[in-house]
PDB file of C-alpha atoms in Angstrom:
ATOM      1  CA  UNK A   1     -21.733  18.987 -36.644  1.00  0.00           C
ATOM      2  CA  UNK A   2     -17.946  19.412 -36.518  1.00  0.00           C
ATOM      3  CA  UNK A   3     -17.388  15.917 -34.946  1.00  0.00           C
ATOM      4  CA  UNK A   4     -19.570  14.190 -37.504  1.00  0.00           C
ATOM      5  CA  UNK A   5     -17.800  15.990 -40.520  1.00  0.00           C
ATOM      6  CA  UNK A   6     -14.253  15.357 -39.185  1.00  0.00           C
ATOM      7  CA  UNK A   7     -15.231  11.540 -38.980  1.00  0.00           C
ATOM      8  CA  UNK A   8     -16.490  11.316 -41.962  1.00  0.00           C
ATOM      9  CA  UNK A   9     -13.071  12.947 -43.713  1.00  0.00           C
ATOM     10  CA  UNK A  10     -11.554  10.284 -41.645  1.00  0.00           C
ATOM     11  CA  UNK A  11     -12.953   7.747 -42.953  1.00  0.00           C
ATOM     12  CA  UNK A  12     -12.272   8.899 -46.513  1.00  0.00           C
ATOM     13  CA  UNK A  13      -8.714   9.730 -45.588  1.00  0.00           C
ATOM     14  CA  UNK A  14      -7.729  11.221 -49.001  1.00  0.00           C
ATOM     15  CA  UNK A  15      -5.779  13.977 -49.541  1.00  0.00           C
ATOM     16  CA  UNK A  16      -8.810  16.139 -50.218  1.00  0.00           C
ATOM     17  CA  UNK A  17     -10.149  15.035 -46.624  1.00  0.00           C
ATOM     18  CA  UNK A  18      -6.837  16.259 -45.042  1.00  0.00           C
ATOM     19  CA  UNK A  19      -6.691  19.255 -47.066  1.00  0.00           C
ATOM     20  CA  UNK A  20     -10.564  20.064 -46.028  1.00  0.00           C
ATOM     21  CA  UNK A  21      -9.437  19.356 -42.080  1.00  0.00           C
ATOM     22  CA  UNK A  22      -6.714  21.830 -42.504  1.00  0.00           C
ATOM     23  CA  UNK A  23      -8.691  24.487 -43.369  1.00  0.00           C
ATOM     24  CA  UNK A  24     -11.054  23.602 -40.824  1.00  0.00           C
ATOM     25  CA  UNK A  25      -8.272  23.714 -38.254  1.00  0.00           C
ATOM     26  CA  UNK A  26      -6.894  27.517 -39.403  1.00  0.00           C
ATOM     27  CA  UNK A  27     -10.408  28.777 -39.164  1.00  0.00           C
ATOM     28  CA  UNK A  28     -11.979  26.739 -35.898  1.00  0.00           C
ATOM     29  CA  UNK A  29     -11.944  29.042 -33.106  1.00  0.00           C
ATOM     30  CA  UNK A  30     -13.865  26.481 -30.540  1.00  0.00           C
ATOM     31  CA  UNK A  31     -12.462  24.120 -28.425  1.00  0.00           C
ATOM     32  CA  UNK A  32     -14.993  21.443 -29.629  1.00  0.00           C
ATOM     33  CA  UNK A  33     -13.990  21.893 -33.132  1.00  0.00           C
ATOM     34  CA  UNK A  34     -10.687  22.479 -32.760  1.00  0.00           C
ATOM     35  CA  UNK A  35     -10.170  19.192 -30.111  1.00  0.00           C
ATOM     36  CA  UNK A  36     -12.070  16.980 -33.202  1.00  0.00           C
ATOM     37  CA  UNK A  37     -10.471  18.260 -36.057  1.00  0.00           C
ATOM     38  CA  UNK A  38      -7.004  17.862 -34.309  1.00  0.00           C
ATOM     39  CA  UNK A  39      -7.832  14.221 -33.428  1.00  0.00           C
ATOM     40  CA  UNK A  40      -8.970  13.173 -36.707  1.00  0.00           C
ATOM     41  CA  UNK A  41      -5.589  14.669 -38.047  1.00  0.00           C
ATOM     42  CA  UNK A  42      -3.653  12.901 -35.353  1.00  0.00           C
ATOM     43  CA  UNK A  43      -5.611   9.864 -36.683  1.00  0.00           C
ATOM     44  CA  UNK A  44      -4.919   9.922 -39.953  1.00  0.00           C
ATOM     45  CA  UNK A  45      -1.003  11.029 -39.614  1.00  0.00           C
ATOM     46  CA  UNK A  46       0.102  11.427 -43.059  1.00  0.00           C
ATOM     47  CA  UNK A  47       2.817  14.097 -43.935  1.00  0.00           C
ATOM     48  CA  UNK A  48       0.277  16.402 -44.937  1.00  0.00           C
ATOM     49  CA  UNK A  49      -1.786  16.066 -41.749  1.00  0.00           C
ATOM     50  CA  UNK A  50       1.410  16.466 -39.498  1.00  0.00           C
ATOM     51  CA  UNK A  51       2.642  19.447 -41.071  1.00  0.00           C
ATOM     52  CA  UNK A  52      -1.060  21.128 -40.691  1.00  0.00           C
ATOM     53  CA  UNK A  53      -0.729  20.443 -36.855  1.00  0.00           C
ATOM     54  CA  UNK A  54       2.957  21.895 -36.722  1.00  0.00           C
ATOM     55  CA  UNK A  55       1.550  25.207 -38.609  1.00  0.00           C
ATOM     56  CA  UNK A  56      -1.609  25.245 -35.959  1.00  0.00           C
ATOM     57  CA  UNK A  57       0.935  24.573 -32.883  1.00  0.00           C
ATOM     58  CA  UNK A  58       3.037  27.911 -34.123  1.00  0.00           C
ATOM     59  CA  UNK A  59       0.260  30.001 -35.139  1.00  0.00           C
ATOM     60  CA  UNK A  60       0.491  31.935 -31.537  1.00  0.00           C
ATOM     61  CA  UNK A  61      -2.752  30.645 -30.430  1.00  0.00           C
ATOM     62  CA  UNK A  62      -2.299  29.052 -27.101  1.00  0.00           C
ATOM     63  CA  UNK A  63      -5.411  26.949 -27.421  1.00  0.00           C
ATOM     64  CA  UNK A  64      -4.995  25.732 -30.925  1.00  0.00           C
ATOM     65  CA  UNK A  65      -1.100  25.182 -29.909  1.00  0.00           C
ATOM     66  CA  UNK A  66      -2.448  22.741 -26.890  1.00  0.00           C
ATOM     67  CA  UNK A  67      -4.692  20.867 -29.011  1.00  0.00           C
ATOM     68  CA  UNK A  68      -2.216  20.717 -31.892  1.00  0.00           C
ATOM     69  CA  UNK A  69       0.807  19.718 -29.523  1.00  0.00           C
ATOM     70  CA  UNK A  70      -1.406  17.150 -28.114  1.00  0.00           C
ATOM     71  CA  UNK A  71      -2.255  15.595 -31.500  1.00  0.00           C
ATOM     72  CA  UNK A  72       1.410  15.534 -32.697  1.00  0.00           C
ATOM     73  CA  UNK A  73       2.340  13.507 -29.617  1.00  0.00           C
ATOM     74  CA  UNK A  74      -0.186  11.075 -30.594  1.00  0.00           C
ATOM     75  CA  UNK A  75       1.544  10.684 -34.042  1.00  0.00           C
ATOM     76  CA  UNK A  76       4.972  10.593 -32.638  1.00  0.00           C
ATOM     77  CA  UNK A  77       3.700   7.461 -30.156  1.00  0.00           C
ATOM     78  CA  UNK A  78       2.156   5.881 -32.875  1.00  0.00           C
ATOM     79  CA  UNK A  79       5.728   5.690 -34.338  1.00  0.00           C
ATOM     80  CA  UNK A  80       7.734   2.505 -34.677  1.00  0.00           C
ATOM     81  CA  UNK A  81      10.462   5.141 -33.328  1.00  0.00           C
ATOM     82  CA  UNK A  82       8.458   5.908 -30.087  1.00  0.00           C
ATOM     83  CA  UNK A  83       9.570   2.217 -29.002  1.00  0.00           C
ATOM     84  CA  UNK A  84      13.247   2.728 -28.174  1.00  0.00           C
ATOM     85  CA  UNK A  85      11.829   5.512 -25.819  1.00  0.00           C
ATOM     86  CA  UNK A  86      10.713   3.968 -23.013  1.00  0.00           C
ATOM     87  CA  UNK A  87      13.592   0.973 -23.621  1.00  0.00           C
ATOM     88  CA  UNK A  88      16.194   3.825 -23.389  1.00  0.00           C
ATOM     89  CA  UNK A  89      14.768   4.833 -19.911  1.00  0.00           C
ATOM     90  CA  UNK A  90      14.821   1.283 -18.428  1.00  0.00           C
ATOM     91  CA  UNK A  91      17.953   0.940 -19.509  1.00  0.00           C
ATOM     92  CA  UNK A  92      19.021   4.080 -18.260  1.00  0.00           C
ATOM     93  CA  UNK A  93      17.320   3.413 -14.770  1.00  0.00           C
ATOM     94  CA  UNK A  94      19.111   0.204 -14.688  1.00  0.00           C
ATOM     95  CA  UNK A  95      22.538   2.621 -15.227  1.00  0.00           C
ATOM     96  CA  UNK A  96      23.384   1.096 -18.728  1.00  0.00           C
ATOM     97  CA  UNK A  97      24.097   4.306 -20.061  1.00  0.00           C
ATOM     98  CA  UNK A  98      25.830   3.338 -23.578  1.00  0.00           C
ATOM     99  CA  UNK A  99      23.186   1.171 -24.034  1.00  0.00           C
ATOM    100  CA  UNK A 100      20.164   3.702 -23.277  1.00  0.00           C
ATOM    101  CA  UNK A 101      21.814   6.084 -25.764  1.00  0.00           C
ATOM    102  CA  UNK A 102      22.011   3.557 -28.617  1.00  0.00           C
ATOM    103  CA  UNK A 103      17.905   3.609 -27.992  1.00  0.00           C
ATOM    104  CA  UNK A 104      17.655   7.262 -27.953  1.00  0.00           C
ATOM    105  CA  UNK A 105      19.762   7.420 -31.139  1.00  0.00           C
ATOM    106  CA  UNK A 106      17.832   4.815 -32.647  1.00  0.00           C
ATOM    107  CA  UNK A 107      14.723   6.655 -32.195  1.00  0.00           C
ATOM    108  CA  UNK A 108      16.392  10.114 -33.646  1.00  0.00           C
ATOM    109  CA  UNK A 109      17.231   7.906 -36.907  1.00  0.00           C
ATOM    110  CA  UNK A 110      13.798   6.311 -37.144  1.00  0.00           C
ATOM    111  CA  UNK A 111      11.966   9.521 -37.150  1.00  0.00           C
ATOM    112  CA  UNK A 112      14.137  12.686 -37.013  1.00  0.00           C
ATOM    113  CA  UNK A 113      11.161  14.788 -37.110  1.00  0.00           C
ATOM    114  CA  UNK A 114      10.256  13.546 -33.476  1.00  0.00           C
ATOM    115  CA  UNK A 115      11.510  16.165 -30.627  1.00  0.00           C
ATOM    116  CA  UNK A 116      11.557  13.282 -27.784  1.00  0.00           C
ATOM    117  CA  UNK A 117      14.701  11.357 -29.221  1.00  0.00           C
ATOM    118  CA  UNK A 118      16.500  14.362 -29.169  1.00  0.00           C
ATOM    119  CA  UNK A 119      15.382  15.568 -25.735  1.00  0.00           C
ATOM    120  CA  UNK A 120      16.009  12.377 -24.091  1.00  0.00           C
ATOM    121  CA  UNK A 121      19.500  12.037 -25.469  1.00  0.00           C
ATOM    122  CA  UNK A 122      20.097  15.342 -24.416  1.00  0.00           C
ATOM    123  CA  UNK A 123      19.171  14.549 -20.764  1.00  0.00           C
ATOM    124  CA  UNK A 124      21.530  11.461 -20.976  1.00  0.00           C
ATOM    125  CA  UNK A 125      24.286  13.398 -22.145  1.00  0.00           C
ATOM    126  CA  UNK A 126      23.819  15.777 -19.218  1.00  0.00           C
ATOM    127  CA  UNK A 127      23.411  12.946 -16.506  1.00  0.00           C
ATOM    128  CA  UNK A 128      27.036  11.953 -17.983  1.00  0.00           C
ATOM    129  CA  UNK A 129      27.902  15.678 -17.791  1.00  0.00           C
ATOM    130  CA  UNK A 130      28.757  15.435 -21.769  1.00  0.00           C
ATOM    131  CA  UNK A 131      27.561  18.898 -22.277  1.00  0.00           C
ATOM    132  CA  UNK A 132      28.860  19.857 -25.395  1.00  0.00           C
ATOM    133  CA  UNK A 133      27.105  16.836 -26.856  1.00  0.00           C
ATOM    134  CA  UNK A 134      23.887  17.760 -25.548  1.00  0.00           C
ATOM    135  CA  UNK A 135      23.819  21.223 -26.623  1.00  0.00           C
ATOM    136  CA  UNK A 136      22.630  20.153 -30.264  1.00  0.00           C
ATOM    137  CA  UNK A 137      20.279  17.819 -29.294  1.00  0.00           C
ATOM    138  CA  UNK A 138      18.261  20.253 -27.132  1.00  0.00           C
ATOM    139  CA  UNK A 139      18.825  22.892 -30.193  1.00  0.00           C
ATOM    140  CA  UNK A 140      17.272  20.310 -32.484  1.00  0.00           C
ATOM    141  CA  UNK A 141      14.454  19.341 -30.276  1.00  0.00           C
ATOM    142  CA  UNK A 142      13.358  23.233 -29.844  1.00  0.00           C
ATOM    143  CA  UNK A 143      13.737  23.811 -33.838  1.00  0.00           C
ATOM    144  CA  UNK A 144      11.584  20.931 -34.412  1.00  0.00           C
ATOM    145  CA  UNK A 145       9.011  22.079 -31.573  1.00  0.00           C
ATOM    146  CA  UNK A 146       9.698  25.727 -30.192  1.00  0.00           C
ATOM    147  CA  UNK A 147       6.898  25.052 -27.473  1.00  0.00           C
ATOM    148  CA  UNK A 148       8.641  22.054 -25.919  1.00  0.00           C
ATOM    149  CA  UNK A 149       9.519  22.927 -21.892  1.00  0.00           C
ATOM    150  CA  UNK A 150      11.870  19.964 -21.478  1.00  0.00           C
ATOM    151  CA  UNK A 151      14.019  21.198 -24.832  1.00  0.00           C
ATOM    152  CA  UNK A 152      14.046  24.936 -23.529  1.00  0.00           C
ATOM    153  CA  UNK A 153      15.241  23.857 -19.994  1.00  0.00           C
ATOM    154  CA  UNK A 154      17.654  21.680 -21.167  1.00  0.00           C
ATOM    155  CA  UNK A 155      19.509  24.093 -23.353  1.00  0.00           C
ATOM    156  CA  UNK A 156      19.476  26.494 -20.152  1.00  0.00           C
ATOM    157  CA  UNK A 157      21.335  23.783 -18.051  1.00  0.00           C
ATOM    158  CA  UNK A 158      24.022  23.099 -21.184  1.00  0.00           C
ATOM    159  CA  UNK A 159      24.222  27.119 -21.063  1.00  0.00           C
ATOM    160  CA  UNK A 160      25.438  27.267 -17.728  1.00  0.00           C
ATOM    161  CA  UNK A 161      27.323  24.049 -17.582  1.00  0.00           C
ATOM    162  CA  UNK A 162      29.196  25.032 -20.902  1.00  0.00           C
ATOM    163  CA  UNK A 163      30.617  27.832 -19.614  1.00  0.00           C
ATOM    164  CA  UNK A 164      27.919  30.858 -20.361  1.00  0.00           C
ATOM    165  CA  UNK A 165      27.137  33.440 -18.195  1.00  0.00           C
ATOM    166  CA  UNK A 166      24.517  32.064 -15.774  1.00  0.00           C
ATOM    167  CA  UNK A 167      22.582  35.556 -15.953  1.00  0.00           C
ATOM    168  CA  UNK A 168      22.285  34.622 -19.934  1.00  0.00           C
ATOM    169  CA  UNK A 169      20.484  30.992 -19.266  1.00  0.00           C
ATOM    170  CA  UNK A 170      18.271  32.509 -16.872  1.00  0.00           C
ATOM    171  CA  UNK A 171      17.213  35.308 -18.900  1.00  0.00           C
ATOM    172  CA  UNK A 172      16.301  32.955 -21.587  1.00  0.00           C
ATOM    173  CA  UNK A 173      14.364  30.583 -19.198  1.00  0.00           C
ATOM    174  CA  UNK A 174      12.525  33.487 -18.048  1.00  0.00           C
ATOM    175  CA  UNK A 175      11.609  35.274 -21.212  1.00  0.00           C
ATOM    176  CA  UNK A 176       9.777  31.716 -22.251  1.00  0.00           C
ATOM    177  CA  UNK A 177       8.029  31.369 -18.676  1.00  0.00           C
ATOM    178  CA  UNK A 178       4.898  32.499 -19.294  1.00  0.00           C
ATOM    179  CA  UNK A 179       4.370  30.003 -21.940  1.00  0.00           C
ATOM    180  CA  UNK A 180       4.732  27.304 -19.497  1.00  0.00           C
ATOM    181  CA  UNK A 181       2.567  28.644 -16.726  1.00  0.00           C
ATOM    182  CA  UNK A 182       0.484  25.616 -15.566  1.00  0.00           C
ATOM    183  CA  UNK A 183       3.425  22.986 -16.356  1.00  0.00           C
ATOM    184  CA  UNK A 184       4.856  21.712 -13.490  1.00  0.00           C
ATOM    185  CA  UNK A 185       7.342  19.627 -15.423  1.00  0.00           C
ATOM    186  CA  UNK A 186       8.462  23.232 -16.528  1.00  0.00           C
ATOM    187  CA  UNK A 187       8.458  24.322 -12.887  1.00  0.00           C
ATOM    188  CA  UNK A 188      10.666  21.345 -12.021  1.00  0.00           C
ATOM    189  CA  UNK A 189      13.315  21.750 -14.623  1.00  0.00           C
ATOM    190  CA  UNK A 190      13.186  25.515 -14.166  1.00  0.00           C
ATOM    191  CA  UNK A 191      14.725  25.003 -10.948  1.00  0.00           C
ATOM    192  CA  UNK A 192      17.284  22.506 -11.932  1.00  0.00           C
ATOM    193  CA  UNK A 193      18.401  25.780 -14.564  1.00  0.00           C
ATOM    194  CA  UNK A 194      18.387  28.094 -11.177  1.00  0.00           C
ATOM    195  CA  UNK A 195      20.200  25.320  -9.225  1.00  0.00           C
ATOM    196  CA  UNK A 196      22.854  24.855 -11.647  1.00  0.00           C
ATOM    197  CA  UNK A 197      23.470  28.727 -11.878  1.00  0.00           C
ATOM    198  CA  UNK A 198      24.258  28.666  -8.440  1.00  0.00           C
ATOM    199  CA  UNK A 199      26.344  25.826  -8.428  1.00  0.00           C
ATOM    200  CA  UNK A 200      28.368  27.499 -10.954  1.00  0.00           C
ATOM    201  CA  UNK A 201      28.721  30.749  -9.176  1.00  0.00           C
ATOM    202  CA  UNK A 202      29.726  29.170  -6.027  1.00  0.00           C
ATOM    203  CA  UNK A 203      32.916  27.810  -7.947  1.00  0.00           C
ATOM    204  CA  UNK A 204      33.925  31.243  -8.800  1.00  0.00           C
ATOM    205  CA  UNK A 205      35.953  33.637  -6.341  1.00  0.00           C
ATOM    206  CA  UNK A 206      34.131  35.061  -3.823  1.00  0.00           C
ATOM    207  CA  UNK A 207      32.485  38.449  -4.100  1.00  0.00           C
ATOM    208  CA  UNK A 208      29.690  40.132  -2.494  1.00  0.00           C
ATOM    209  CA  UNK A 209      27.695  40.780  -5.457  1.00  0.00           C
ATOM    210  CA  UNK A 210      28.227  36.662  -6.510  1.00  0.00           C
ATOM    211  CA  UNK A 211      26.797  35.868  -3.112  1.00  0.00           C
ATOM    212  CA  UNK A 212      23.713  37.909  -3.259  1.00  0.00           C
ATOM    213  CA  UNK A 213      23.377  36.336  -7.252  1.00  0.00           C
ATOM    214  CA  UNK A 214      23.734  32.747  -5.656  1.00  0.00           C
ATOM    215  CA  UNK A 215      21.234  33.377  -2.822  1.00  0.00           C
ATOM    216  CA  UNK A 216      18.687  35.073  -5.336  1.00  0.00           C
ATOM    217  CA  UNK A 217      18.972  31.885  -7.624  1.00  0.00           C
ATOM    218  CA  UNK A 218      18.734  29.395  -4.658  1.00  0.00           C
ATOM    219  CA  UNK A 219      15.547  31.072  -3.670  1.00  0.00           C
ATOM    220  CA  UNK A 220      14.011  30.939  -7.238  1.00  0.00           C
ATOM    221  CA  UNK A 221      14.901  27.190  -7.566  1.00  0.00           C
ATOM    222  CA  UNK A 222      13.314  26.790  -4.068  1.00  0.00           C
ATOM    223  CA  UNK A 223      10.277  28.368  -5.001  1.00  0.00           C
ATOM    224  CA  UNK A 224      10.051  26.602  -8.545  1.00  0.00           C
ATOM    225  CA  UNK A 225      10.527  23.132  -6.793  1.00  0.00           C
ATOM    226  CA  UNK A 226       7.640  23.908  -4.415  1.00  0.00           C
ATOM    227  CA  UNK A 227       5.397  25.100  -7.216  1.00  0.00           C
ATOM    228  CA  UNK A 228       6.186  21.873  -9.009  1.00  0.00           C
ATOM    229  CA  UNK A 229       5.289  19.698  -6.359  1.00  0.00           C
ATOM    230  CA  UNK A 230       1.888  21.767  -5.630  1.00  0.00           C
ATOM    231  CA  UNK A 231       1.178  21.300  -9.519  1.00  0.00           C
ATOM    232  CA  UNK A 232       1.639  17.655  -9.475  1.00  0.00           C
ATOM    233  CA  UNK A 233       5.389  16.603  -9.377  1.00  0.00           C
ATOM    234  CA  UNK A 234       5.279  13.616  -7.663  1.00  0.00           C
ATOM    235  CA  UNK A 235       8.786  12.026  -8.254  1.00  0.00           C
ATOM    236  CA  UNK A 236      10.372  12.531  -5.081  1.00  0.00           C
ATOM    237  CA  UNK A 237      12.899  10.197  -4.612  1.00  0.00           C
ATOM    238  CA  UNK A 238      14.422  11.582  -8.054  1.00  0.00           C
ATOM    239  CA  UNK A 239      14.366  14.754  -6.901  1.00  0.00           C
ATOM    240  CA  UNK A 240      16.638  13.991  -3.882  1.00  0.00           C
ATOM    241  CA  UNK A 241      19.285  12.198  -6.168  1.00  0.00           C
ATOM    242  CA  UNK A 242      19.018  14.917  -8.915  1.00  0.00           C
ATOM    243  CA  UNK A 243      22.534  15.623  -9.871  1.00  0.00           C
ATOM    244  CA  UNK A 244      21.082  18.965 -11.269  1.00  0.00           C
ATOM    245  CA  UNK A 245      19.811  20.220  -7.765  1.00  0.00           C
ATOM    246  CA  UNK A 246      22.811  18.528  -5.687  1.00  0.00           C
ATOM    247  CA  UNK A 247      23.546  22.093  -4.355  1.00  0.00           C
ATOM    248  CA  UNK A 248      20.047  22.322  -2.560  1.00  0.00           C
ATOM    249  CA  UNK A 249      20.252  18.717  -1.482  1.00  0.00           C
ATOM    250  CA  UNK A 250      21.234  20.076   2.186  1.00  0.00           C
ATOM    251  CA  UNK A 251      19.062  22.682   2.609  1.00  0.00           C
ATOM    252  CA  UNK A 252      16.079  22.631   5.161  1.00  0.00           C
ATOM    253  CA  UNK A 253      13.809  23.971   2.520  1.00  0.00           C
ATOM    254  CA  UNK A 254      14.798  21.449  -0.091  1.00  0.00           C
ATOM    255  CA  UNK A 255      14.113  18.871   2.605  1.00  0.00           C
ATOM    256  CA  UNK A 256      10.711  19.906   3.232  1.00  0.00           C
ATOM    257  CA  UNK A 257       9.652  20.290  -0.402  1.00  0.00           C
ATOM    258  CA  UNK A 258      10.938  16.714  -1.299  1.00  0.00           C
ATOM    259  CA  UNK A 259       9.190  15.569   1.759  1.00  0.00           C
ATOM    260  CA  UNK A 260      12.630  14.054   3.595  1.00  0.00           C
ATOM    261  CA  UNK A 261      11.283  16.003   6.514  1.00  0.00           C
ATOM    262  CA  UNK A 262       7.980  17.234   7.439  1.00  0.00           C
ATOM    263  CA  UNK A 263       6.718  21.036   6.979  1.00  0.00           C
ATOM    264  CA  UNK A 264       5.134  22.030  10.130  1.00  0.00           C
ATOM    265  CA  UNK A 265       4.779  25.765   8.678  1.00  0.00           C
ATOM    266  CA  UNK A 266       2.822  24.063   5.506  1.00  0.00           C
ATOM    267  CA  UNK A 267      -0.452  26.283   4.928  1.00  0.00           C
ATOM    268  CA  UNK A 268      -3.800  24.189   5.066  1.00  0.00           C
ATOM    269  CA  UNK A 269      -4.113  24.718   1.244  1.00  0.00           C
ATOM    270  CA  UNK A 270      -1.011  22.841   0.545  1.00  0.00           C
ATOM    271  CA  UNK A 271      -0.909  19.491  -0.498  1.00  0.00           C
ATOM    272  CA  UNK A 272       0.561  17.247   2.514  1.00  0.00           C
ATOM    273  CA  UNK A 273       1.623  14.396  -0.225  1.00  0.00           C
ATOM    274  CA  UNK A 274       2.485  14.727  -4.026  1.00  0.00           C
ATOM    275  CA  UNK A 275      -0.261  14.023  -6.121  1.00  0.00           C
TER     276      UNK A 275
END
């Protein structure tokens, strides 16, 4: 019934229909209704529909947040602004970094409420070691979507590289970890935060306390990397050259996780290859 009602309202497409769908989204408690209503709001894609989905995303209900974020992503990907994102990635892969930056900037200009442009431009700035320029992009992405794991981890990496105490970045990361329990992208990027924190400490004067902290951060980075692979992260070629992880690249455990070397001790219930 909920699916049929949502489809009728979609066909009508009026402001009154969006208001009815918004009301249904607020009151819905089961996954079937949430899925139907969020999907129709995404298809309508009006400013009011988008605002309703943003409100649902931020209610604190994990199930509602999941459907609302997926629906918002559908809206972003239908936007003309989104076409600049894959173009930017292609240029970045070709090492045409200035042109890639232009594409991500154009995406931001075309749709300032879409987080993707800010996130990928921020990542590009990190790659160029322009950490001061990256910080406001990640902050803006988090303002637009407080539940975006890539924006969070990017902001934490920038905190470390801008000279903040690494413990502050790690504390910020761990405070939000429970929101991304099943997210392999978060696990991978969390490893990047810990690796950068360890790298930062290695450049400081030696102390026993600092040595222990470096060991702790390195251990946590490797654990997150392993978890990301077990959850589905498959870009092992990138892992082997990711500058965020360079402090780990020569470690035996990293080489096993990234499949540079076989792991004879790997348990039977762990995948032999990344999915």
